[in-house]
Short mmCIF file of C-alpha atoms in Angstrom, two decimals:
data_model
loop_
_atom_site.label_atom_id
_atom_site.label_comp_id
_atom_site.label_asym_id
_atom_site.label_seq_id
_atom_site.Cartn_x
_atom_site.Cartn_y
_atom_site.Cartn_z
CA UNK A 1 -5.69 11.05 -11.57
CA UNK A 2 -7.97 10.20 -8.60
CA UNK A 3 -11.34 11.95 -8.77
CA UNK A 4 -13.16 13.24 -5.68
CA UNK A 5 -14.88 10.61 -3.51
CA UNK A 6 -18.30 11.60 -4.96
CA UNK A 7 -17.69 9.30 -7.96
CA UNK A 8 -18.05 5.58 -7.32
CA UNK A 9 -14.36 4.82 -7.95
CA UNK A 10 -11.61 7.23 -7.05
CA UNK A 11 -9.48 5.72 -9.82
CA UNK A 12 -11.17 6.11 -13.21
CA UNK A 13 -8.01 6.67 -15.25
CA UNK A 14 -5.17 4.27 -14.45
CA UNK A 15 -1.58 4.43 -15.62
CA UNK A 16 0.60 1.63 -17.00
CA UNK A 17 3.67 3.88 -16.89
CA UNK A 18 6.58 2.57 -14.86
CA UNK A 19 7.34 4.34 -11.56
CA UNK A 20 10.70 4.34 -9.82
CA UNK A 21 10.09 2.77 -6.37
CA UNK A 22 12.59 5.27 -4.91
CA UNK A 23 10.39 8.14 -6.04
CA UNK A 24 7.40 6.80 -4.11
CA UNK A 25 6.38 8.38 -0.82
CA UNK A 26 3.48 5.99 -0.35
CA UNK A 27 1.76 3.12 -2.12
CA UNK A 28 -1.84 2.33 -1.22
CA UNK A 29 -3.53 -0.92 -2.20
CA UNK A 30 -7.27 -0.60 -1.71
CA UNK A 31 -9.38 -3.72 -2.10
CA UNK A 32 -12.68 -3.77 -3.97
CA UNK A 33 -15.69 -2.58 -2.00
CA UNK A 34 -19.43 -1.97 -2.42
CA UNK A 35 -18.75 1.57 -3.63
CA UNK A 36 -16.05 0.47 -6.10
CA UNK A 37 -15.83 -3.06 -7.49
CA UNK A 38 -12.19 -2.64 -8.50
CA UNK A 39 -8.88 -2.94 -6.69
CA UNK A 40 -7.11 0.44 -6.61
CA UNK A 41 -3.39 1.03 -6.41
CA UNK A 42 -2.59 4.66 -5.67
CA UNK A 43 1.00 5.93 -5.68
CA UNK A 44 1.89 9.20 -3.94
CA UNK A 45 5.06 10.66 -5.40
CA UNK A 46 7.74 12.17 -3.14
CA UNK A 47 8.41 15.06 -5.51
CA UNK A 48 5.16 16.98 -5.51
CA UNK A 49 2.85 14.69 -3.48
CA UNK A 50 1.18 13.93 -6.82
CA UNK A 51 -1.20 10.95 -6.64
CA UNK A 52 -1.29 8.45 -9.51
CA UNK A 53 -3.64 5.55 -10.01
CA UNK A 54 -1.67 2.56 -11.20
CA UNK A 55 -3.19 -0.21 -13.30
CA UNK A 56 -3.52 -3.39 -11.21
CA UNK A 57 -3.84 -5.35 -14.45
CA UNK A 58 -0.42 -4.29 -15.71
CA UNK A 59 2.75 -6.40 -15.52
CA UNK A 60 4.81 -3.23 -15.14
CA UNK A 61 2.93 -2.29 -11.95
CA UNK A 62 3.21 -5.86 -10.69
CA UNK A 63 7.00 -5.60 -11.07
CA UNK A 64 7.06 -2.26 -9.27
CA UNK A 65 5.30 -3.85 -6.33
CA UNK A 66 7.80 -6.70 -6.34
CA UNK A 67 10.72 -4.25 -6.41
CA UNK A 68 9.16 -2.22 -3.62
CA UNK A 69 8.56 -5.20 -1.37
CA UNK A 70 12.11 -6.46 -2.04
CA UNK A 71 13.37 -3.03 -0.97
CA UNK A 72 11.24 -3.07 2.16
CA UNK A 73 11.83 -6.64 3.19
CA UNK A 74 15.52 -6.92 2.28
CA UNK A 75 16.45 -7.68 5.92
CA UNK A 76 13.71 -10.23 6.83
CA UNK B 1 -1.48 1.21 16.88
CA UNK B 2 -0.60 4.36 14.91
CA UNK B 3 -0.02 7.38 17.12
CA UNK B 4 -1.09 10.92 16.12
CA UNK B 5 1.12 12.61 13.54
CA UNK B 6 2.72 14.80 16.23
CA UNK B 7 5.14 11.99 17.08
CA UNK B 8 7.99 11.46 14.65
CA UNK B 9 6.78 8.03 13.47
CA UNK B 10 3.12 7.17 13.24
CA UNK B 11 4.04 3.52 13.82
CA UNK B 12 5.78 3.03 17.16
CA UNK B 13 4.30 -0.37 17.97
CA UNK B 14 4.32 -2.84 15.06
CA UNK B 15 2.62 -6.21 14.86
CA UNK B 16 4.05 -9.52 13.62
CA UNK B 17 0.61 -11.12 13.78
CA UNK B 18 -0.65 -12.62 10.53
CA UNK B 19 -3.52 -10.81 8.78
CA UNK B 20 -5.93 -12.42 6.34
CA UNK B 21 -5.53 -10.51 3.05
CA UNK B 22 -9.30 -10.84 2.50
CA UNK B 23 -9.93 -8.90 5.72
CA UNK B 24 -7.90 -5.95 4.48
CA UNK B 25 -9.66 -2.83 3.21
CA UNK B 26 -6.39 -1.05 2.47
CA UNK B 27 -2.65 -1.59 2.79
CA UNK B 28 -0.37 1.43 2.83
CA UNK B 29 3.38 1.20 2.31
CA UNK B 30 5.00 4.45 3.35
CA UNK B 31 8.68 4.91 2.59
CA UNK B 32 11.15 6.39 5.06
CA UNK B 33 11.22 10.18 5.27
CA UNK B 34 12.91 13.00 7.16
CA UNK B 35 10.24 12.87 9.83
CA UNK B 36 10.43 9.08 10.21
CA UNK B 37 13.48 7.05 9.19
CA UNK B 38 11.51 3.81 9.02
CA UNK B 39 9.33 2.17 6.35
CA UNK B 40 5.74 1.90 7.60
CA UNK B 41 3.19 -0.68 6.56
CA UNK B 42 -0.29 0.22 7.77
CA UNK B 43 -3.22 -2.16 7.30
CA UNK B 44 -6.80 -0.88 7.50
CA UNK B 45 -9.17 -3.69 8.39
CA UNK B 46 -12.55 -4.02 6.64
CA UNK B 47 -14.37 -4.98 9.83
CA UNK B 48 -14.05 -1.92 12.02
CA UNK B 49 -11.71 0.30 9.95
CA UNK B 50 -9.10 -0.51 12.60
CA UNK B 51 -5.57 0.51 11.58
CA UNK B 52 -2.65 -1.79 12.38
CA UNK B 53 1.03 -1.12 11.91
CA UNK B 54 2.65 -4.24 10.48
CA UNK B 55 6.30 -5.08 11.02
CA UNK B 56 8.26 -4.61 7.77
CA UNK B 57 11.01 -6.79 9.23
CA UNK B 58 8.76 -9.81 9.66
CA UNK B 59 8.57 -12.78 7.27
CA UNK B 60 4.87 -13.19 8.08
CA UNK B 61 4.12 -9.68 6.81
CA UNK B 62 6.30 -10.28 3.76
CA UNK B 63 4.15 -13.32 2.94
CA UNK B 64 0.95 -11.33 3.43
CA UNK B 65 2.17 -8.81 0.88
CA UNK B 66 3.00 -11.62 -1.54
CA UNK B 67 -0.46 -13.15 -1.07
CA UNK B 68 -2.10 -9.75 -1.54
CA UNK B 69 -0.22 -8.95 -4.72
CA UNK B 70 -0.97 -12.42 -6.09
CA UNK B 71 -4.66 -11.77 -5.39
CA UNK B 72 -4.49 -8.35 -7.07
CA UNK B 73 -2.41 -9.35 -10.07
CA UNK B 74 -3.89 -12.79 -10.76
CA UNK B 75 -5.07 -11.66 -14.22
CA UNK B 76 -1.91 -9.87 -15.46
#
């Protein structure tokens, strides 16, 4: 659950749980920065605009990203 | 260049131009919605926080996403 900006990293707790790409309103990939030396992947769910920090180290999340980009780029 | 939210889609003009994944601060993938029937890919550049709408139909952008996810997931 992303914490307010006051903490160094907005994603302290990250989830390995699978997410259905169709249930995603938005996926943000935020690269490491001075204020937070970790890549952040934040999913915003369609259902209740809930934001979830996904674990960039997890194979499950890697596969979600693959599925999402396949869905997006299916015509190119 | 994303337009203000008042228009239906924030991304009216999309770019096919390649972007160096290392120059990206954030990449947002926003799925289609009632207000905008198109997938949007918005890159925020590190340098001047400039936002660029990338063309989800373009092979170049598809490759950028691949390169970015490789960079993110290199340890999993």
